[in-house]
Amino acid sequence: MSKTLLGLDQLENSNPNSLIIANSCGTPISSTNITFDDNNKNLNSGYQNLITGQSTYSSIIGRFSCISDSYNSTIMNGIGVIGTPFRGLTGGSCIYGGRDNFITGGSYRFQTLGCRKFNYPNRIESSFASSIIGGGINCVYSNFNSSIIGGHNNTVCYGRDSSIIGGSDNDIYQSRCSGIIGGYYNSIYKSDYSVIIGGAYQSLYYQDNTVSVPKLKVSTLSNDDTLTKILVADSSNIVSYRNVSSLGGIGATGSQGPQGSQGPQGNTGTQGATGPQGFQGVQGPQGTTGVQGATGPQGTQGPIGSQPANNLFAYYNFI
């Protein structure tokens, strides 16, 4: 069932500082925790909040929060308790003085061990058009147009147009248009237009127009051999550029000189030792029989021998 906030003409006569909350049918609903100061136009909704001093046109929605002597300022969803340690007038988030300021967040933690209570409120003091969104124990003090978004125990003071985003225990002091993004225990002191990105224990003291990073990683680097500026760093790691020509540069390639005369022939080296005799090779297969030679010419017939006289019979028998 939706609820609507009725106009000022519908304030209860019996309690001029209370505002009537009604449902869509106009039936009043309890307004015990919602009060409206018609004189100063302040709205207080929640539990044990306090709007005090010369505050006008200001509002609190939450619990244990406080606005004191501030104009047109708001705390939403502040939370805390009255306990130890005690922070602020009521233990929750606070806006003291200034105007057009805005706070959300702040936190409370109950530690079971030892039953200890801890308040982590956000606080804006003596500032104009400044804000704290989320986080805990963040403080903007005596600033114009400055802010803290999230994080823990961050402080911006005595400056203007500066911001801290996340991180823990970071601070900006008397600086203009400067910022810290994340990191731990980083500090900017009297440095305008400067930024610290991440890291821990980084500091900028009297260094305008400066960006500080602990390490720089570039995912993609392009190459251009026509460029003539290179990055260099001084003893304080302040990066500047210098022209390649200031390093002397590389001269033009000279013409090739004449060929030198041939040097004398070197001495002959000593002969190396004779290697061991190799093993005898195996006997090869027997060769094939050659072709038969041609028959030689027939010899001449020898002379006829003499015939004995008494051998005629024998001769004829032989024939």
Short mmCIF file of C-alpha atoms in Angstrom, two decimals:
data_model
loop_
_atom_site.label_atom_id
_atom_site.label_comp_id
_atom_site.label_asym_id
_atom_site.label_seq_id
_atom_site.Cartn_x
_atom_site.Cartn_y
_atom_site.Cartn_z
CA MET A 1 0.00 0.00 0.00
CA SER A 2 1.54 3.27 -1.11
CA LYS A 3 2.05 6.19 1.25
CA THR A 4 1.87 9.88 0.46
CA LEU A 5 3.15 12.88 2.33
CA LEU A 6 0.33 15.40 2.79
CA GLY A 7 0.76 19.16 2.49
CA LEU A 8 1.56 21.63 5.26
CA ASP A 9 -2.09 22.63 5.51
CA GLN A 10 -2.78 19.15 6.84
CA LEU A 11 -0.47 19.39 9.87
CA GLU A 12 -2.14 18.24 13.06
CA ASN A 13 -3.13 21.17 15.23
CA SER A 14 -2.24 19.25 18.38
CA ASN A 15 1.34 18.79 17.22
CA PRO A 16 2.46 21.54 14.83
CA ASN A 17 5.92 19.96 14.52
CA SER A 18 4.55 16.63 13.28
CA LEU A 19 3.77 15.72 9.71
CA ILE A 20 0.88 13.48 8.81
CA ILE A 21 1.65 10.39 6.71
CA ALA A 22 -1.39 9.04 4.92
CA ASN A 23 -2.10 6.10 2.65
CA SER A 24 -3.65 6.47 -0.78
CA CYS A 25 -7.09 6.66 0.80
CA GLY A 26 -6.11 9.57 3.02
CA THR A 27 -6.17 7.55 6.23
CA PRO A 28 -3.56 8.92 8.68
CA ILE A 29 -0.71 6.63 9.63
CA SER A 30 1.46 6.99 12.73
CA SER A 31 3.98 9.83 12.44
CA THR A 32 5.84 9.13 15.67
CA ASN A 33 9.31 9.09 14.00
CA ILE A 34 8.71 11.86 11.47
CA THR A 35 8.78 15.51 12.49
CA PHE A 36 8.65 18.68 10.43
CA ASP A 37 9.75 22.06 11.74
CA ASP A 38 7.43 24.49 9.97
CA ASN A 39 9.43 27.52 11.09
CA ASN A 40 12.81 26.38 9.77
CA LYS A 41 11.45 23.91 7.19
CA ASN A 42 13.47 20.99 8.51
CA LEU A 43 12.39 17.34 8.09
CA ASN A 44 13.51 14.71 10.56
CA SER A 45 12.64 11.09 9.85
CA GLY A 46 14.05 8.07 11.64
CA TYR A 47 15.31 7.39 15.12
CA GLN A 48 17.18 9.64 17.55
CA ASN A 49 18.24 12.17 14.90
CA LEU A 50 18.93 15.81 15.72
CA ILE A 51 18.53 18.96 13.62
CA THR A 52 19.68 21.86 15.73
CA GLY A 53 21.13 25.37 15.80
CA GLN A 54 20.35 27.66 12.89
CA SER A 55 19.65 24.82 10.48
CA THR A 56 17.00 25.53 7.85
CA TYR A 57 15.62 23.64 4.87
CA SER A 58 17.51 20.55 5.98
CA SER A 59 16.49 16.93 6.42
CA ILE A 60 17.57 13.64 7.96
CA ILE A 61 16.35 10.19 6.99
CA GLY A 62 18.01 7.51 9.08
CA ARG A 63 19.09 7.20 12.70
CA PHE A 64 21.57 8.67 15.16
CA SER A 65 22.50 11.46 12.74
CA CYS A 66 22.86 15.19 13.24
CA ILE A 67 22.65 18.44 11.27
CA SER A 68 23.78 21.56 13.10
CA ASP A 69 23.78 25.17 11.84
CA SER A 70 23.54 24.15 8.20
CA TYR A 71 21.33 25.35 5.37
CA ASN A 72 19.69 23.16 2.75
CA SER A 73 21.64 20.04 3.76
CA THR A 74 20.62 16.38 3.86
CA ILE A 75 21.64 13.13 5.54
CA MET A 76 20.13 9.93 4.16
CA ASN A 77 20.44 6.43 5.57
CA GLY A 78 22.92 7.46 8.24
CA ILE A 79 23.38 4.86 10.93
CA GLY A 80 25.09 4.67 14.26
CA VAL A 81 24.51 4.17 17.95
CA ILE A 82 25.21 6.04 21.12
CA GLY A 83 28.16 4.17 22.52
CA THR A 84 31.94 3.97 22.69
CA PRO A 85 33.76 5.43 20.89
CA PHE A 86 31.41 8.40 20.71
CA ARG A 87 31.46 10.28 17.43
CA GLY A 88 29.46 13.37 16.61
CA LEU A 89 26.61 14.67 18.73
CA THR A 90 24.65 11.47 18.43
CA GLY A 91 27.18 8.88 17.28
CA GLY A 92 26.04 8.85 13.64
CA SER A 93 26.75 10.88 10.51
CA CYS A 94 26.87 14.65 10.95
CA ILE A 95 26.79 17.91 9.01
CA TYR A 96 28.09 20.90 10.97
CA GLY A 97 27.68 24.34 9.44
CA GLY A 98 27.89 25.30 5.79
CA ARG A 99 25.16 24.76 3.24
CA ASP A 100 23.97 22.58 0.38
CA ASN A 101 25.74 19.53 1.75
CA PHE A 102 24.73 15.89 1.37
CA ILE A 103 25.68 12.67 3.20
CA THR A 104 24.66 9.06 2.70
CA GLY A 105 26.10 5.97 4.36
CA GLY A 106 28.05 5.74 7.54
CA SER A 107 27.93 2.49 9.46
CA TYR A 108 27.77 0.83 12.83
CA ARG A 109 29.36 -2.45 13.88
CA PHE A 110 28.81 -4.48 17.00
CA GLN A 111 31.76 -6.71 17.82
CA THR A 112 30.63 -9.88 19.57
CA LEU A 113 33.99 -10.48 21.22
CA GLY A 114 34.07 -8.13 24.17
CA CYS A 115 30.64 -6.68 23.25
CA ARG A 116 32.24 -3.52 21.84
CA LYS A 117 30.38 -0.96 19.75
CA PHE A 118 32.00 1.00 16.92
CA ASN A 119 30.54 3.93 15.04
CA TYR A 120 31.82 4.73 11.55
CA PRO A 121 29.91 7.89 10.64
CA ASN A 122 30.55 10.27 7.78
CA ARG A 123 30.97 13.98 8.60
CA ILE A 124 30.85 17.28 6.75
CA GLU A 125 31.90 20.41 8.60
CA SER A 126 31.90 24.08 7.57
CA SER A 127 31.62 23.19 3.88
CA PHE A 128 29.52 24.30 0.95
CA ALA A 129 27.93 22.17 -1.77
CA SER A 130 29.93 19.14 -0.71
CA SER A 131 28.94 15.51 -0.33
CA ILE A 132 29.89 12.14 1.11
CA ILE A 133 28.32 9.11 -0.54
CA GLY A 134 28.75 5.79 1.21
CA GLY A 135 31.74 4.47 3.09
CA GLY A 136 32.56 5.23 6.70
CA ILE A 137 34.59 7.69 8.82
CA ASN A 138 34.95 9.95 5.79
CA CYS A 139 35.22 13.69 6.42
CA VAL A 140 34.91 16.82 4.29
CA TYR A 141 36.03 19.86 6.29
CA SER A 142 35.99 23.51 5.27
CA ASN A 143 35.65 22.81 1.54
CA PHE A 144 33.73 24.06 -1.45
CA ASN A 145 32.22 21.71 -4.03
CA SER A 146 34.15 18.67 -2.84
CA SER A 147 33.17 15.05 -2.33
CA ILE A 148 34.16 11.63 -1.02
CA ILE A 149 32.64 8.55 -2.63
CA GLY A 150 32.96 5.34 -0.65
CA GLY A 151 36.11 4.17 1.05
CA HIS A 152 37.15 4.41 4.67
CA ASN A 153 38.71 7.15 6.78
CA ASN A 154 39.30 9.52 3.87
CA THR A 155 39.55 13.30 4.38
CA VAL A 156 39.26 16.37 2.16
CA CYS A 157 39.88 19.67 3.94
CA TYR A 158 40.64 23.37 3.36
CA GLY A 159 40.29 23.21 -0.41
CA ARG A 160 37.77 23.20 -3.19
CA ASP A 161 36.56 21.22 -6.19
CA SER A 162 38.42 18.10 -5.08
CA SER A 163 37.40 14.46 -4.59
CA ILE A 164 38.47 11.12 -3.18
CA ILE A 165 37.01 7.98 -4.72
CA GLY A 166 37.35 4.82 -2.63
CA GLY A 167 40.47 3.63 -0.90
CA SER A 168 41.41 4.09 2.74
CA ASP A 169 43.24 6.69 4.83
CA ASN A 170 43.72 9.07 1.92
CA ASP A 171 43.67 12.85 2.33
CA ILE A 172 43.65 16.04 0.27
CA TYR A 173 44.74 19.23 2.06
CA GLN A 174 44.54 22.83 0.82
CA SER A 175 44.35 21.78 -2.81
CA ARG A 176 42.16 22.80 -5.70
CA CYS A 177 40.71 20.62 -8.45
CA SER A 178 42.69 17.60 -7.28
CA GLY A 179 41.75 14.00 -6.64
CA ILE A 180 42.76 10.61 -5.29
CA ILE A 181 41.43 7.42 -6.85
CA GLY A 182 41.67 4.39 -4.58
CA GLY A 183 44.81 3.25 -2.86
CA TYR A 184 45.96 3.47 0.73
CA TYR A 185 47.53 6.28 2.73
CA ASN A 186 47.98 8.58 -0.26
CA SER A 187 48.24 12.33 0.27
CA ILE A 188 47.94 15.51 -1.80
CA TYR A 189 49.20 18.60 0.03
CA LYS A 190 48.90 22.11 -1.41
CA SER A 191 48.93 20.79 -4.97
CA ASP A 192 46.41 22.09 -7.50
CA TYR A 193 45.13 20.18 -10.54
CA SER A 194 46.92 17.01 -9.44
CA VAL A 195 45.86 13.37 -9.13
CA ILE A 196 47.10 10.22 -7.39
CA ILE A 197 45.94 6.95 -8.92
CA GLY A 198 46.04 3.84 -6.77
CA GLY A 199 49.07 2.51 -4.95
CA ALA A 200 50.04 3.18 -1.36
CA TYR A 201 52.06 5.82 0.48
CA GLN A 202 52.20 8.11 -2.54
CA SER A 203 52.36 11.84 -1.95
CA LEU A 204 52.32 15.10 -3.86
CA TYR A 205 53.65 18.11 -1.95
CA TYR A 206 53.56 21.51 -3.68
CA GLN A 207 53.33 19.78 -7.06
CA ASP A 208 50.71 21.32 -9.35
CA ASN A 209 49.54 19.71 -12.57
CA THR A 210 51.01 16.35 -11.62
CA VAL A 211 49.73 12.79 -11.89
CA SER A 212 51.29 10.15 -9.64
CA VAL A 213 51.04 6.41 -10.30
CA PRO A 214 53.14 3.66 -8.69
CA LYS A 215 53.49 1.69 -11.91
CA LEU A 216 52.18 2.26 -15.42
CA LYS A 217 51.11 -0.62 -17.65
CA VAL A 218 50.00 0.05 -21.22
CA SER A 219 48.18 -2.88 -22.77
CA THR A 220 49.04 -1.94 -26.37
CA LEU A 221 52.00 0.13 -27.59
CA SER A 222 52.21 1.35 -31.17
CA ASN A 223 55.49 1.94 -32.98
CA ASP A 224 56.33 5.05 -34.99
CA ASP A 225 59.99 5.51 -35.94
CA THR A 226 59.29 9.03 -37.21
CA LEU A 227 58.70 10.37 -33.68
CA THR A 228 61.50 12.46 -32.23
CA LYS A 229 60.54 12.76 -28.52
CA ILE A 230 61.49 10.29 -25.82
CA LEU A 231 60.44 10.06 -22.16
CA VAL A 232 63.02 10.57 -19.44
CA ALA A 233 62.81 10.88 -15.63
CA ASP A 234 64.74 13.00 -13.16
CA SER A 235 66.00 11.92 -9.74
CA SER A 236 62.52 12.51 -8.27
CA ASN A 237 60.89 10.31 -10.94
CA ILE A 238 59.24 13.31 -12.58
CA VAL A 239 58.74 12.33 -16.21
CA SER A 240 59.48 14.77 -19.04
CA TYR A 241 60.44 14.43 -22.68
CA ARG A 242 63.55 15.36 -24.61
CA ASN A 243 64.25 15.47 -28.32
CA VAL A 244 66.26 12.71 -29.88
CA SER A 245 68.53 15.35 -31.44
CA SER A 246 69.65 16.37 -27.93
CA LEU A 247 71.30 12.98 -27.57
CA GLY A 248 73.59 13.66 -30.61
CA GLY A 249 71.52 11.64 -32.98
CA ILE A 250 72.79 9.12 -35.51
CA GLY A 251 74.86 10.53 -38.41
CA ALA A 252 74.39 9.62 -42.07
CA THR A 253 76.09 6.44 -43.24
CA GLY A 254 79.53 7.24 -44.78
CA SER A 255 80.64 6.08 -48.25
CA GLN A 256 82.43 2.75 -48.47
CA GLY A 257 86.22 3.00 -48.34
CA PRO A 258 88.63 1.39 -50.88
CA GLN A 259 89.44 -2.29 -50.58
CA GLY A 260 92.61 -2.97 -48.65
CA SER A 261 95.64 -4.79 -50.15
CA GLN A 262 95.88 -8.53 -49.76
CA GLY A 263 97.90 -9.63 -46.79
CA PRO A 264 100.79 -12.16 -46.97
CA GLN A 265 100.04 -15.86 -47.08
CA GLY A 266 100.17 -17.48 -43.73
CA ASN A 267 102.61 -20.27 -42.84
CA THR A 268 101.69 -23.83 -43.60
CA GLY A 269 100.54 -25.63 -40.55
CA THR A 270 102.17 -28.81 -39.30
CA GLN A 271 101.05 -32.09 -40.84
CA GLY A 272 98.64 -34.00 -38.76
CA ALA A 273 99.52 -37.46 -37.40
CA THR A 274 98.78 -40.47 -39.64
CA GLY A 275 95.67 -42.26 -38.65
CA PRO A 276 95.65 -46.02 -37.85
CA GLN A 277 95.56 -48.51 -40.74
CA GLY A 278 92.12 -49.57 -41.70
CA PHE A 279 90.89 -53.16 -41.60
CA GLN A 280 91.56 -55.41 -44.66
CA GLY A 281 88.58 -55.57 -46.93
CA VAL A 282 86.82 -58.88 -47.65
CA GLN A 283 87.88 -60.94 -50.73
CA GLY A 284 85.81 -60.18 -53.76
CA PRO A 285 83.97 -62.94 -55.77
CA GLN A 286 85.91 -64.99 -58.41
CA GLY A 287 85.79 -63.50 -61.86
CA THR A 288 84.07 -65.27 -64.80
CA THR A 289 86.05 -67.53 -67.16
CA GLY A 290 87.30 -65.68 -70.20
CA VAL A 291 86.53 -66.75 -73.82
CA GLN A 292 88.68 -69.53 -75.35
CA GLY A 293 91.51 -68.33 -77.52
CA ALA A 294 91.62 -69.04 -81.33
CA THR A 295 93.41 -72.26 -82.58
CA GLY A 296 96.93 -71.57 -83.72
CA PRO A 297 98.18 -72.44 -87.35
CA GLN A 298 99.22 -76.03 -88.13
CA GLY A 299 102.96 -76.70 -88.00
CA THR A 300 105.04 -77.70 -91.12
CA GLN A 301 105.53 -81.38 -91.90
CA GLY A 302 108.84 -82.77 -90.82
CA PRO A 303 111.26 -84.57 -93.33
CA ILE A 304 110.87 -88.28 -94.10
CA GLY A 305 113.28 -90.41 -92.22
CA SER A 306 115.67 -92.92 -93.93
CA GLN A 307 114.42 -96.51 -94.37
CA PRO A 308 116.57 -99.49 -93.31
CA ALA A 309 117.29 -102.19 -96.01
CA ASN A 310 116.15 -105.13 -94.07
CA ASN A 311 112.96 -103.82 -92.99
CA LEU A 312 111.01 -104.01 -96.24
CA PHE A 313 108.70 -106.66 -94.90
CA ALA A 314 108.10 -104.72 -91.93
CA TYR A 315 107.39 -101.67 -93.98
CA TYR A 316 104.74 -103.30 -96.04
CA ASN A 317 103.19 -104.68 -92.94
CA PHE A 318 103.05 -101.28 -91.50
CA ILE A 319 101.23 -100.02 -94.54
#
